[in-house]
């Protein structure tokens, strides 16, 4: 993980943000003390933020529940097959 000073970050912000967007993590120091860590946004966070910005989704008001589920880790299934399975169980 690369460590940079706040002055270096300020002078070359675009360069360092491009590196973070490419997957690199950076630590930022001020007067030699660690003050921040820049990390890339995950695909899940990017998708969620986009839906909220378009008004297609509202953020959860409480922690836990479905808001804590990582959608990328869920198995992919055909919706028609799932519906047929549910109807067969009834």
Short mmCIF file of N, CA and C in Angstrom, two decimals:
data_model
loop_
_atom_site.label_atom_id
_atom_site.label_comp_id
_atom_site.label_asym_id
_atom_site.label_seq_id
_atom_site.Cartn_x
_atom_site.Cartn_y
_atom_site.Cartn_z
N UNK A 1 0.85 -1.17 0.00
CA UNK A 1 0.00 0.00 0.00
C UNK A 1 0.90 1.24 0.00
N UNK A 2 0.66 2.12 -0.93
CA UNK A 2 1.48 3.33 -1.07
C UNK A 2 1.05 4.37 -0.03
N UNK A 3 2.04 5.04 0.56
CA UNK A 3 1.79 6.10 1.53
C UNK A 3 2.20 7.43 0.89
N UNK A 4 1.27 8.40 0.92
CA UNK A 4 1.56 9.72 0.35
C UNK A 4 1.18 10.80 1.35
N UNK A 5 1.84 11.94 1.25
CA UNK A 5 1.50 13.08 2.09
C UNK A 5 0.33 13.85 1.51
N UNK A 6 -0.34 14.60 2.36
CA UNK A 6 -1.51 15.36 1.93
C UNK A 6 -1.13 16.39 0.86
N UNK A 7 0.05 16.98 0.94
CA UNK A 7 0.50 17.94 -0.08
C UNK A 7 0.64 17.24 -1.44
N UNK A 8 1.26 16.06 -1.44
CA UNK A 8 1.42 15.29 -2.68
C UNK A 8 0.05 14.93 -3.26
N UNK A 9 -0.89 14.54 -2.41
CA UNK A 9 -2.24 14.21 -2.87
C UNK A 9 -2.91 15.44 -3.47
N UNK A 10 -2.80 16.57 -2.81
CA UNK A 10 -3.43 17.79 -3.29
C UNK A 10 -2.86 18.20 -4.66
N UNK A 11 -1.56 18.06 -4.84
CA UNK A 11 -0.92 18.47 -6.09
C UNK A 11 -1.17 17.50 -7.23
N UNK A 12 -1.44 16.24 -6.92
CA UNK A 12 -1.62 15.21 -7.95
C UNK A 12 -2.89 14.39 -7.71
N UNK A 13 -3.96 15.05 -7.30
CA UNK A 13 -5.20 14.35 -6.93
C UNK A 13 -5.72 13.45 -8.05
N UNK A 14 -5.77 13.95 -9.27
CA UNK A 14 -6.31 13.16 -10.39
C UNK A 14 -5.51 11.88 -10.60
N UNK A 15 -4.20 11.99 -10.53
CA UNK A 15 -3.33 10.83 -10.72
C UNK A 15 -3.60 9.77 -9.65
N UNK A 16 -3.68 10.20 -8.40
CA UNK A 16 -3.88 9.24 -7.31
C UNK A 16 -5.30 8.66 -7.31
N UNK A 17 -6.29 9.47 -7.65
CA UNK A 17 -7.65 8.94 -7.72
C UNK A 17 -7.79 7.93 -8.85
N UNK A 18 -7.09 8.14 -9.94
CA UNK A 18 -7.10 7.16 -11.04
C UNK A 18 -6.49 5.84 -10.57
N UNK A 19 -5.44 5.92 -9.76
CA UNK A 19 -4.82 4.70 -9.24
C UNK A 19 -5.77 3.96 -8.31
N UNK A 20 -6.50 4.72 -7.48
CA UNK A 20 -7.48 4.09 -6.58
C UNK A 20 -8.60 3.46 -7.40
N UNK A 21 -9.09 4.16 -8.41
CA UNK A 21 -10.14 3.62 -9.27
C UNK A 21 -9.69 2.33 -9.96
N UNK A 22 -8.39 2.20 -10.19
CA UNK A 22 -7.84 1.00 -10.82
C UNK A 22 -7.63 -0.14 -9.83
N UNK A 23 -7.93 0.11 -8.54
CA UNK A 23 -7.85 -0.96 -7.55
C UNK A 23 -6.79 -0.80 -6.48
N UNK A 24 -5.96 0.21 -6.58
CA UNK A 24 -4.89 0.40 -5.60
C UNK A 24 -5.45 1.09 -4.34
N UNK A 25 -4.87 0.77 -3.20
CA UNK A 25 -5.22 1.44 -1.94
C UNK A 25 -4.09 2.37 -1.55
N UNK A 26 -4.44 3.57 -1.08
CA UNK A 26 -3.45 4.57 -0.69
C UNK A 26 -3.69 5.01 0.74
N UNK A 27 -2.60 5.28 1.46
CA UNK A 27 -2.71 5.87 2.80
C UNK A 27 -2.19 7.29 2.71
N UNK A 28 -2.89 8.21 3.36
CA UNK A 28 -2.54 9.63 3.31
C UNK A 28 -2.07 10.06 4.70
N UNK A 29 -0.93 10.76 4.72
CA UNK A 29 -0.40 11.24 5.99
C UNK A 29 -0.40 12.76 6.02
N UNK A 30 -0.49 13.29 7.24
CA UNK A 30 -0.38 14.72 7.47
C UNK A 30 0.65 14.90 8.58
N UNK A 31 1.74 15.56 8.25
CA UNK A 31 2.85 15.75 9.19
C UNK A 31 3.35 14.41 9.73
N UNK A 32 3.38 13.41 8.85
CA UNK A 32 3.91 12.10 9.21
C UNK A 32 2.94 11.17 9.90
N UNK A 33 1.73 11.63 10.19
CA UNK A 33 0.73 10.78 10.86
C UNK A 33 -0.35 10.35 9.87
N UNK A 34 -0.71 9.08 9.91
CA UNK A 34 -1.76 8.56 9.03
C UNK A 34 -3.09 9.21 9.38
N UNK A 35 -3.75 9.80 8.37
CA UNK A 35 -5.03 10.47 8.60
C UNK A 35 -6.16 9.92 7.74
N UNK A 36 -5.82 9.21 6.65
CA UNK A 36 -6.88 8.70 5.78
C UNK A 36 -6.37 7.52 4.97
N UNK A 37 -7.32 6.73 4.51
CA UNK A 37 -7.02 5.61 3.62
C UNK A 37 -8.00 5.70 2.45
N UNK A 38 -7.47 5.75 1.25
CA UNK A 38 -8.30 5.79 0.05
C UNK A 38 -8.37 4.38 -0.53
N UNK A 39 -9.60 3.87 -0.67
CA UNK A 39 -9.81 2.52 -1.19
C UNK A 39 -10.83 2.58 -2.32
N UNK A 40 -10.74 1.67 -3.29
CA UNK A 40 -11.70 1.67 -4.39
C UNK A 40 -13.11 1.30 -3.91
N UNK A 41 -14.09 1.82 -4.60
CA UNK A 41 -15.49 1.49 -4.34
C UNK A 41 -15.76 0.12 -4.94
N UNK A 42 -16.49 -0.73 -4.21
CA UNK A 42 -16.81 -2.07 -4.72
C UNK A 42 -17.91 -1.98 -5.77
N UNK A 43 -18.04 -3.01 -6.58
CA UNK A 43 -19.08 -3.05 -7.60
C UNK A 43 -20.46 -2.98 -6.96
N UNK A 44 -20.63 -3.63 -5.81
CA UNK A 44 -21.92 -3.61 -5.11
C UNK A 44 -22.27 -2.20 -4.68
N UNK A 45 -21.31 -1.47 -4.13
CA UNK A 45 -21.56 -0.09 -3.71
C UNK A 45 -21.89 0.80 -4.90
N UNK A 46 -21.19 0.60 -6.00
CA UNK A 46 -21.43 1.41 -7.20
C UNK A 46 -22.85 1.19 -7.72
N UNK A 47 -23.28 -0.05 -7.78
CA UNK A 47 -24.62 -0.38 -8.27
C UNK A 47 -25.68 0.22 -7.37
N UNK A 48 -25.53 0.06 -6.08
CA UNK A 48 -26.50 0.56 -5.10
C UNK A 48 -26.60 2.08 -5.18
N UNK A 49 -25.47 2.76 -5.22
CA UNK A 49 -25.47 4.22 -5.29
C UNK A 49 -26.16 4.73 -6.55
N UNK A 50 -25.95 4.03 -7.65
CA UNK A 50 -26.59 4.42 -8.90
C UNK A 50 -28.10 4.30 -8.83
N UNK A 51 -28.58 3.22 -8.23
CA UNK A 51 -30.03 3.03 -8.08
C UNK A 51 -30.63 4.10 -7.18
N UNK A 52 -29.94 4.44 -6.11
CA UNK A 52 -30.43 5.48 -5.20
C UNK A 52 -30.46 6.83 -5.91
N UNK A 53 -29.41 7.14 -6.67
CA UNK A 53 -29.34 8.42 -7.38
C UNK A 53 -30.46 8.56 -8.41
N UNK A 54 -30.85 7.47 -9.06
CA UNK A 54 -31.93 7.50 -10.06
C UNK A 54 -33.31 7.46 -9.42
N UNK A 55 -33.37 7.27 -8.11
CA UNK A 55 -34.66 7.20 -7.43
C UNK A 55 -35.34 5.85 -7.56
N UNK A 56 -34.62 4.85 -8.07
CA UNK A 56 -35.18 3.51 -8.23
C UNK A 56 -35.11 2.71 -6.94
N UNK A 57 -34.40 3.23 -5.95
CA UNK A 57 -34.22 2.51 -4.69
C UNK A 57 -34.05 3.53 -3.57
N UNK A 58 -34.57 3.20 -2.40
CA UNK A 58 -34.35 4.04 -1.23
C UNK A 58 -33.42 3.30 -0.29
N UNK A 59 -32.48 4.01 0.34
CA UNK A 59 -31.57 3.33 1.28
C UNK A 59 -32.32 2.83 2.51
N UNK A 60 -31.84 1.74 3.08
CA UNK A 60 -32.46 1.19 4.28
C UNK A 60 -32.35 2.18 5.43
N UNK A 61 -33.35 2.18 6.29
CA UNK A 61 -33.32 3.06 7.45
C UNK A 61 -32.63 2.41 8.63
N UNK A 62 -32.61 1.08 8.63
CA UNK A 62 -31.97 0.34 9.73
C UNK A 62 -30.91 -0.58 9.16
N UNK A 63 -29.92 -0.90 9.99
CA UNK A 63 -28.86 -1.83 9.61
C UNK A 63 -29.41 -3.26 9.64
N UNK A 64 -28.77 -4.12 8.85
CA UNK A 64 -29.14 -5.53 8.86
C UNK A 64 -30.18 -5.84 7.81
N UNK A 65 -30.79 -6.99 7.92
CA UNK A 65 -31.79 -7.39 6.95
C UNK A 65 -31.19 -7.53 5.56
N UNK A 66 -31.98 -7.24 4.55
CA UNK A 66 -31.51 -7.38 3.17
C UNK A 66 -30.43 -6.37 2.81
N UNK A 67 -30.38 -5.24 3.51
CA UNK A 67 -29.36 -4.23 3.20
C UNK A 67 -27.95 -4.78 3.41
N UNK A 68 -27.81 -5.78 4.26
CA UNK A 68 -26.48 -6.33 4.54
C UNK A 68 -26.12 -7.50 3.64
N UNK A 69 -27.01 -7.91 2.74
CA UNK A 69 -26.76 -9.03 1.84
C UNK A 69 -25.92 -8.56 0.65
N UNK A 70 -24.87 -9.29 0.34
CA UNK A 70 -24.04 -8.98 -0.82
C UNK A 70 -24.67 -9.66 -2.04
N UNK A 71 -25.29 -8.88 -2.90
CA UNK A 71 -26.01 -9.42 -4.05
C UNK A 71 -25.12 -10.22 -4.98
N UNK A 72 -23.84 -9.86 -5.06
CA UNK A 72 -22.92 -10.57 -5.94
C UNK A 72 -22.68 -12.01 -5.49
N UNK A 73 -22.90 -12.30 -4.20
CA UNK A 73 -22.63 -13.64 -3.68
C UNK A 73 -23.85 -14.57 -3.80
N UNK A 74 -25.00 -14.04 -4.19
CA UNK A 74 -26.20 -14.86 -4.30
C UNK A 74 -26.16 -15.70 -5.58
N UNK A 75 -26.74 -16.91 -5.52
CA UNK A 75 -26.76 -17.75 -6.73
C UNK A 75 -27.68 -17.14 -7.79
N UNK A 76 -27.31 -17.29 -9.04
CA UNK A 76 -28.12 -16.78 -10.15
C UNK A 76 -29.08 -17.89 -10.59
N UNK A 77 -30.40 -17.58 -10.59
CA UNK A 77 -31.39 -18.56 -11.02
C UNK A 77 -32.40 -17.89 -11.93
N UNK A 78 -32.97 -18.67 -12.81
CA UNK A 78 -33.99 -18.20 -13.72
C UNK A 78 -35.27 -17.93 -12.93
N UNK A 79 -35.82 -16.73 -13.06
CA UNK A 79 -37.00 -16.35 -12.29
C UNK A 79 -38.20 -17.24 -12.60
N UNK A 80 -38.38 -17.64 -13.85
CA UNK A 80 -39.49 -18.51 -14.22
C UNK A 80 -39.39 -19.86 -13.52
N UNK A 81 -38.18 -20.40 -13.41
CA UNK A 81 -37.99 -21.67 -12.73
C UNK A 81 -38.28 -21.55 -11.24
N UNK A 82 -37.87 -20.45 -10.64
CA UNK A 82 -38.14 -20.23 -9.22
C UNK A 82 -39.64 -20.12 -8.99
N UNK A 83 -40.33 -19.37 -9.83
CA UNK A 83 -41.78 -19.20 -9.71
C UNK A 83 -42.50 -20.54 -9.88
N UNK A 84 -42.09 -21.34 -10.84
CA UNK A 84 -42.69 -22.66 -11.05
C UNK A 84 -42.47 -23.54 -9.82
N UNK A 85 -41.30 -23.44 -9.22
CA UNK A 85 -40.99 -24.22 -8.02
C UNK A 85 -41.87 -23.80 -6.85
N UNK A 86 -42.07 -22.51 -6.69
CA UNK A 86 -42.92 -21.99 -5.60
C UNK A 86 -44.36 -22.45 -5.81
N UNK A 87 -44.84 -22.36 -7.04
CA UNK A 87 -46.22 -22.78 -7.33
C UNK A 87 -46.40 -24.28 -7.11
N UNK A 88 -45.39 -25.07 -7.41
CA UNK A 88 -45.47 -26.52 -7.21
C UNK A 88 -45.54 -26.86 -5.73
N UNK A 89 -44.90 -26.05 -4.90
CA UNK A 89 -44.91 -26.29 -3.45
C UNK A 89 -46.24 -25.93 -2.81
N UNK A 90 -47.08 -25.15 -3.48
CA UNK A 90 -48.34 -24.70 -2.88
C UNK A 90 -49.40 -25.72 -2.97
#
